[in-house]
mmCIF file of C-alpha atoms in Angstrom:
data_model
loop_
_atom_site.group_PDB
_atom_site.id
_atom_site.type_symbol
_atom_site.label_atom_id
_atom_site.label_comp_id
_atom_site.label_asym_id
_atom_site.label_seq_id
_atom_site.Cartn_x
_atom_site.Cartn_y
_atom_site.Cartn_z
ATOM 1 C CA UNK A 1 0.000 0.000 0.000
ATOM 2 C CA UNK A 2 1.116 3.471 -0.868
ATOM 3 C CA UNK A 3 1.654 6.718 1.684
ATOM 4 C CA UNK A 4 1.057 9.614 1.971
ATOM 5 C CA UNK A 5 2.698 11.395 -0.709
ATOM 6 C CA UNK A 6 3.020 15.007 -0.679
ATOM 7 C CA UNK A 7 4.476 17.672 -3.728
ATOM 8 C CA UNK A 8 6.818 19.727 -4.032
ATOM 9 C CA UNK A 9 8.925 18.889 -1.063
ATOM 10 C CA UNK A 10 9.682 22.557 -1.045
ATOM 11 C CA UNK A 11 8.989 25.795 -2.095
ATOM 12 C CA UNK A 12 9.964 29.578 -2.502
ATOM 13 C CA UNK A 13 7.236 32.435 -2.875
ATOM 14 C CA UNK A 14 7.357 36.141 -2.166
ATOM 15 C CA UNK A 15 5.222 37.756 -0.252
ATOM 16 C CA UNK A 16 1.638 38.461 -1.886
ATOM 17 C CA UNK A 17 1.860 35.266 -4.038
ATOM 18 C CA UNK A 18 -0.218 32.709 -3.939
ATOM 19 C CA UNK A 19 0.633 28.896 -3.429
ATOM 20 C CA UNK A 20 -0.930 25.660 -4.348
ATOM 21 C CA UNK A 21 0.006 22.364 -2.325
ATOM 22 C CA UNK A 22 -1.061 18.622 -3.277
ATOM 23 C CA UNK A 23 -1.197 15.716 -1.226
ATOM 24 C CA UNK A 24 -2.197 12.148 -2.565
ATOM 25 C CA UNK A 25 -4.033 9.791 0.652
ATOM 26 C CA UNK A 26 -2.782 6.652 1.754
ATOM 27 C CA UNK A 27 -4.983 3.650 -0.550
ATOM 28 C CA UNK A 28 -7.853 2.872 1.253
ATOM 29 C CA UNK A 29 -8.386 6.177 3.691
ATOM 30 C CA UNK A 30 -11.058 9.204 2.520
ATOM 31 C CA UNK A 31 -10.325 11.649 5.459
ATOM 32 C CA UNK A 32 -7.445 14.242 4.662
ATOM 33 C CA UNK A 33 -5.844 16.882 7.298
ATOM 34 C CA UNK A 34 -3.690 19.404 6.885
ATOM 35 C CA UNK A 35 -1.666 20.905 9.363
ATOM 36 C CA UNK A 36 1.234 23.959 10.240
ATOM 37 C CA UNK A 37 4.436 23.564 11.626
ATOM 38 C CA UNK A 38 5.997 26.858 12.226
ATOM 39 C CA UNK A 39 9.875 26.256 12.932
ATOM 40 C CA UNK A 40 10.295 25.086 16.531
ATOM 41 C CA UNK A 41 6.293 24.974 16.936
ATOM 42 C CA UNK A 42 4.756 21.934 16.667
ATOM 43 C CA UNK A 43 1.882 20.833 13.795
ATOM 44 C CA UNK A 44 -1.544 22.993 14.397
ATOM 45 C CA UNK A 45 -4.255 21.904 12.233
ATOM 46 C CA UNK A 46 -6.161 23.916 9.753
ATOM 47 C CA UNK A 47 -8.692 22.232 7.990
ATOM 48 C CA UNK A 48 -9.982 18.244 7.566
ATOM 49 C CA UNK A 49 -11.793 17.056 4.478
ATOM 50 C CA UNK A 50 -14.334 14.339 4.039
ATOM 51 C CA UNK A 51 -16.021 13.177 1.204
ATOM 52 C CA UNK A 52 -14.982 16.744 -0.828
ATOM 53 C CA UNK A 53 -16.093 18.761 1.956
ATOM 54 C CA UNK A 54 -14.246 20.730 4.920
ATOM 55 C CA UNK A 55 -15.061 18.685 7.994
ATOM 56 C CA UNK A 56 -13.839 21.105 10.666
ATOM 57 C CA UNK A 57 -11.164 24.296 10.666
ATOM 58 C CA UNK A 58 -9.005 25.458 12.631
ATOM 59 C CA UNK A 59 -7.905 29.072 13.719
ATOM 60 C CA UNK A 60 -5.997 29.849 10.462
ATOM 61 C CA UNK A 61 -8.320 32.985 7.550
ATOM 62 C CA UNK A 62 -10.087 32.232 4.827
ATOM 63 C CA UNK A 63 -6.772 32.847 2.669
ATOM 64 C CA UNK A 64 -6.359 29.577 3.669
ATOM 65 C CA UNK A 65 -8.544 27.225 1.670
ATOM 66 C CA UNK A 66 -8.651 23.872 0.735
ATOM 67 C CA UNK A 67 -9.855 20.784 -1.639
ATOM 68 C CA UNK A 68 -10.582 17.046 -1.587
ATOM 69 C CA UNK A 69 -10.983 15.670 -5.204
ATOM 70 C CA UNK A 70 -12.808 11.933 -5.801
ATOM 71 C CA UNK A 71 -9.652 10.144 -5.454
ATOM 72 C CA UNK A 72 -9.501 11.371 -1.954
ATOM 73 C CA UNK A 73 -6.410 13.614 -2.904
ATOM 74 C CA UNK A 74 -6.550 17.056 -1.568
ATOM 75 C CA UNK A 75 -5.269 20.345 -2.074
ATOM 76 C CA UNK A 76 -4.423 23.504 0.077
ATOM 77 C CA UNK A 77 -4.177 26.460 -1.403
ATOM 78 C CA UNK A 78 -2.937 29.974 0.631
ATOM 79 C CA UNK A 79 -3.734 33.436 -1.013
ATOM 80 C CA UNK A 80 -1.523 36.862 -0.490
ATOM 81 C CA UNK A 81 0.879 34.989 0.955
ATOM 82 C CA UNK A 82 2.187 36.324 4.652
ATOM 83 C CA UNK A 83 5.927 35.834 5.525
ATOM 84 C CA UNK A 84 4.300 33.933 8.889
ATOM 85 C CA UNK A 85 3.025 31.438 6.381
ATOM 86 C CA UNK A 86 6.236 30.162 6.506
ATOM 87 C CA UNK A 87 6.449 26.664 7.622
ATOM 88 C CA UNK A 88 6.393 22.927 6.854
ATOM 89 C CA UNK A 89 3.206 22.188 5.830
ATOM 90 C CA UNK A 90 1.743 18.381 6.891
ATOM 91 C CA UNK A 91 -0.696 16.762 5.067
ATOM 92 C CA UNK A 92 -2.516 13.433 7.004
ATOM 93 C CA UNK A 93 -4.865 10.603 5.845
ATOM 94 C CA UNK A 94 -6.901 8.729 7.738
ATOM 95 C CA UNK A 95 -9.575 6.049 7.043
ATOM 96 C CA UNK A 96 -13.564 6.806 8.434
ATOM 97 C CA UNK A 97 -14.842 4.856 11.253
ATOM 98 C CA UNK A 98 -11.136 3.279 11.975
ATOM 99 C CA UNK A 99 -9.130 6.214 12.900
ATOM 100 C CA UNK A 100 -7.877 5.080 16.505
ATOM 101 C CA UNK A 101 -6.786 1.681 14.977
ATOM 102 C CA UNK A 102 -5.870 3.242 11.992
ATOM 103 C CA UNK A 103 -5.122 6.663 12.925
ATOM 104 C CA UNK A 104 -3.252 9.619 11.273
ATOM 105 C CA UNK A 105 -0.895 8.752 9.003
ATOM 106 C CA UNK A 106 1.299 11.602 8.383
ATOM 107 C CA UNK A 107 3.300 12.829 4.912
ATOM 108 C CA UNK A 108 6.890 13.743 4.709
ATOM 109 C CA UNK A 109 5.489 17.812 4.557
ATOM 110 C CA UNK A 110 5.905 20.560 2.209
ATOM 111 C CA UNK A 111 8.490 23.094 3.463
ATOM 112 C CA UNK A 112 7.162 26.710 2.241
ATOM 113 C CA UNK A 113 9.358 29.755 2.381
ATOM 114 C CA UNK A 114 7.960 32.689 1.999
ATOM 115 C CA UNK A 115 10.253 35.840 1.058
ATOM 116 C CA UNK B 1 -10.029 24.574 24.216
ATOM 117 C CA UNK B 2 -7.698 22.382 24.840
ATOM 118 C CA UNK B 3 -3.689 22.716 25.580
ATOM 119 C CA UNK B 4 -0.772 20.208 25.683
ATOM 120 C CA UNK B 5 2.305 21.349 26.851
ATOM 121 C CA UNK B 6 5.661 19.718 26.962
ATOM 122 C CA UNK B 7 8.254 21.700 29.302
ATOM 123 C CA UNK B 8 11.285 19.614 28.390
ATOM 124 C CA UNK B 9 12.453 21.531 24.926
ATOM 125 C CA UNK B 10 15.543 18.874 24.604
ATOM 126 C CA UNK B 11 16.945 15.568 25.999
ATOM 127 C CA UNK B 12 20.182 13.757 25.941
ATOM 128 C CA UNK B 13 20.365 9.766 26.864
ATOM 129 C CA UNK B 14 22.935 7.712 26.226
ATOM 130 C CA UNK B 15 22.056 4.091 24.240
ATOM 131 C CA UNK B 16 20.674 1.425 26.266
ATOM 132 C CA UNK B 17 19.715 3.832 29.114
ATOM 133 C CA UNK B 18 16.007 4.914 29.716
ATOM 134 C CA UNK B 19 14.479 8.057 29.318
ATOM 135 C CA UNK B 20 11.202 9.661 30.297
ATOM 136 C CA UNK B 21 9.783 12.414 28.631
ATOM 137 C CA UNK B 22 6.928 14.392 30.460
ATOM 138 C CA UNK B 23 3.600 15.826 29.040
ATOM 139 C CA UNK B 24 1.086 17.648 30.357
ATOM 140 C CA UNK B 25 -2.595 18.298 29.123
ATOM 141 C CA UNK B 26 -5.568 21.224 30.248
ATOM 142 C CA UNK B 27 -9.406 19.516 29.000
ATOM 143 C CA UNK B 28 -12.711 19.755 30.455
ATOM 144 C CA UNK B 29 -13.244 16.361 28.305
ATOM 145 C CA UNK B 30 -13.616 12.995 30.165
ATOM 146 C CA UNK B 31 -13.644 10.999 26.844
ATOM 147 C CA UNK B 32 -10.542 11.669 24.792
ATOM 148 C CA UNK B 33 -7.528 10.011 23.239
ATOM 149 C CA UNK B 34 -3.779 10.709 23.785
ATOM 150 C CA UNK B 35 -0.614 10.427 21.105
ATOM 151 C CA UNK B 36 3.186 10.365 21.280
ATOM 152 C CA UNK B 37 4.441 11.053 17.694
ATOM 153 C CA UNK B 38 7.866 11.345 16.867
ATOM 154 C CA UNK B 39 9.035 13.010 13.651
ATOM 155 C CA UNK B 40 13.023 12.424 13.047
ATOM 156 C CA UNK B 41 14.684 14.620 9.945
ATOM 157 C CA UNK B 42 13.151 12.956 7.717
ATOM 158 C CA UNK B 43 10.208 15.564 8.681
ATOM 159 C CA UNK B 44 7.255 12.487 8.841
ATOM 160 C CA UNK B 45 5.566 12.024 11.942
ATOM 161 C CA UNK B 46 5.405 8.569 12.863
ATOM 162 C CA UNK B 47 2.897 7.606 15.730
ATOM 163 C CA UNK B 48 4.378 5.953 18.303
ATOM 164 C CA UNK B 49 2.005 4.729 21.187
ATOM 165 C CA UNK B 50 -0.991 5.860 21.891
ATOM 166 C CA UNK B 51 -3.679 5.707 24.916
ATOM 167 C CA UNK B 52 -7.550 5.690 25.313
ATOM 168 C CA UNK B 53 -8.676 8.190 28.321
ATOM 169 C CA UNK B 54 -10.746 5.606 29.897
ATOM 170 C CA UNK B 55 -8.787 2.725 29.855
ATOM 171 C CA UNK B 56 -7.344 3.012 33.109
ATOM 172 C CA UNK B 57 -4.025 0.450 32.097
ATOM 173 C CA UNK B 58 -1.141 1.989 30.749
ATOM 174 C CA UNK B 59 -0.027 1.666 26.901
ATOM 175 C CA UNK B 60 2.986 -0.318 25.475
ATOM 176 C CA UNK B 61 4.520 -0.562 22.507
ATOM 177 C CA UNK B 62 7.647 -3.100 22.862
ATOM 178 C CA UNK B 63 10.443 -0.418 24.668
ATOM 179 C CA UNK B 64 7.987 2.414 24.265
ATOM 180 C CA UNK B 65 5.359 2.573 27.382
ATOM 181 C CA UNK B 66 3.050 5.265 28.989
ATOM 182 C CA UNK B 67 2.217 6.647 32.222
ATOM 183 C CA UNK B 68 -0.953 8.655 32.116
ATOM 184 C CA UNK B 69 -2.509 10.098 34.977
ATOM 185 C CA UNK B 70 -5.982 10.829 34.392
ATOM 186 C CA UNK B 71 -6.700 13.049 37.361
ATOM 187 C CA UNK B 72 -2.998 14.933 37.164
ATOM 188 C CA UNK B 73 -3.560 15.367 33.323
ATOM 189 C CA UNK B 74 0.061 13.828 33.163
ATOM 190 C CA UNK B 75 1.080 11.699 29.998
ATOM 191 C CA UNK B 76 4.550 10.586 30.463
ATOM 192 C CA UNK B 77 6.787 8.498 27.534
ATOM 193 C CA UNK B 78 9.456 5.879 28.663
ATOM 194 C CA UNK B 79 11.919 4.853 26.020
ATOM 195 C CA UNK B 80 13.601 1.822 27.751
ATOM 196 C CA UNK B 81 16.864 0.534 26.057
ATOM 197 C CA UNK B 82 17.380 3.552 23.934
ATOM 198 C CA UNK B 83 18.697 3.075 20.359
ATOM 199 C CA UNK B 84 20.636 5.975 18.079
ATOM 200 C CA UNK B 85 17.670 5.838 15.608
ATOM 201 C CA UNK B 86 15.059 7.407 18.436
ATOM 202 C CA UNK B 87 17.252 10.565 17.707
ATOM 203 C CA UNK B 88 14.269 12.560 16.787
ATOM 204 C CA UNK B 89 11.653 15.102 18.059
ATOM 205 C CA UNK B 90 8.804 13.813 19.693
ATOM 206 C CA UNK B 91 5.351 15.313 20.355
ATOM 207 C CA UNK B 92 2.398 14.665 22.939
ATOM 208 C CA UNK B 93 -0.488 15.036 21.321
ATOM 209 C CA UNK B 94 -4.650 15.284 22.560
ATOM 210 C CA UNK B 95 -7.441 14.137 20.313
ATOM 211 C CA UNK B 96 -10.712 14.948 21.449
ATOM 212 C CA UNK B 97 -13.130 12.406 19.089
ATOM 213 C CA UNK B 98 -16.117 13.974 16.685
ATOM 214 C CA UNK B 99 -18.079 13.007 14.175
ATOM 215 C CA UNK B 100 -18.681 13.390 10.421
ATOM 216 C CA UNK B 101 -20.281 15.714 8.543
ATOM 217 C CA UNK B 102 -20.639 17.689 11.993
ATOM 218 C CA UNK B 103 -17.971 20.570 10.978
ATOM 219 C CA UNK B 104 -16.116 19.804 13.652
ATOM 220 C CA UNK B 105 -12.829 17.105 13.120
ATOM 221 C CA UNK B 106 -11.326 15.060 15.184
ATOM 222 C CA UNK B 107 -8.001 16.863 15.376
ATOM 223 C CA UNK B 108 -4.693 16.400 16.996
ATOM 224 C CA UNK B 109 -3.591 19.153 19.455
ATOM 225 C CA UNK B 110 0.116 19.068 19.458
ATOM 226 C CA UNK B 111 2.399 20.504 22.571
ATOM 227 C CA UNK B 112 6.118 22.125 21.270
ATOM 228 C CA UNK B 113 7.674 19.371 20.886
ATOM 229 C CA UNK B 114 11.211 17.863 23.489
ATOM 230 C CA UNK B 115 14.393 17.095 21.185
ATOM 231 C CA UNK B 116 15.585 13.862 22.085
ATOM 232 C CA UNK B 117 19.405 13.114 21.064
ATOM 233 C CA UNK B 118 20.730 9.757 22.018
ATOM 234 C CA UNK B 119 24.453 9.285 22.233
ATOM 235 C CA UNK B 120 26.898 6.459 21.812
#
């Protein structure tokens, strides 16, 4: 069975940009996470999506926004980028009903700098 | 809301010793779940033992065990026999459980995170 699998494994924006990330599920799960690490900080969560639609948010604006395609593969996307907004960016599947036995299972993150 | 907070920001053991590394949690919630995850350079975060809030016996995972205190809100991690590849950082983490299609997700609430290093 595949991973999570997330692209790129890093990027460079300026400030005011905007910024597309992509993150394919591990086979089998239909729940996707996303999460911030800030350097130092650890993961806060953002948004959840289940069957294409946001299941929950966290504290982060609405330049923050997100999608879950029919595959289960999701995107985040982040608008007028903020030099805060950078940070490694975590991407986690997980499979309905099962999540304690089968719980989070984490990407290798997308590191975003923002200049 | 809840908070988890880990007050040991690094920690050195040598290989084959033990270490314990001490986590703290704030929630008005009697039904929750609680994570260690440990994410080495490599940047994934890899679960590594996790506990149910009302099972009252602790967790184990071969050398990796648990002492959580329900009342004190303390969720300890014991790495017995330490080995040069748990170099990594690990992170308590709190998951309160919700349902589907509610708008509300069962998240993970991470503390800051204690550096472990073990040495030769």
């Amino acid at each position: 069975e595949t991973g999570v699998t997330q692209s790129p494994t890093h990027l460079i924006k300026t400030r005011g940009q905007q910024v597309t990330l992509r993150c394919s599920s591990q086979s089998g799960h239909n729940t996707v996470s996303w999460y911030q690490q800030a350097l130092g900080q650890g993961p806060q969560f953002i948004f959840q999506y289940y069957r294409e639609e946001e299941n929950g948010r966290g504290n982060f604006p609405p330049r923050f926004s997100g999608l879950q395609f029919p595959n289960y593969s999701s995107e985040l996307n982040v608008n007028a980028l903020e030099l805060d907004d950078s940070a490694l960016y975590l991407c986690a599947s997980s499979q309905t009903g099962t999540w304690y036995n089968s719980p989070l299972h984490f990407g290798n993150g997308t590191r975003l700098t923002v200049t | 809301a809840q908070t988890v907070t880990q007050s040991q920001p690094e920690m050195s053991v040598q290989e084959a010793e033990t270490v314990t590394l001490s986590c703290t949690y704030d929630t008005s919630e009697n039904n929750y779940y609680l994570f260690w995850y440990k994410q080495p350079p490599s940047r994934q975060m890899i679960l590594v033992i996790r506990q149910e809030a009302y099972k009252q016996q602790n967790a184990t995972e071969n050398r990796f065990s648990v002492n959580f205190q329900k009342a004190a809100k303390s969720f300890s991690l014991k790495i017995s026999d330490s080995q040069l590849g748990d170099t990594a950082m690990y992170f308590c983490a709190f998951m309160k459980p919700a349902g589907l299609n509610t708008g509300t997700a069962s998240k993970l609430t991470f503390g800051t995170g204690t550096r472990l290093q073990v040495t030769l």
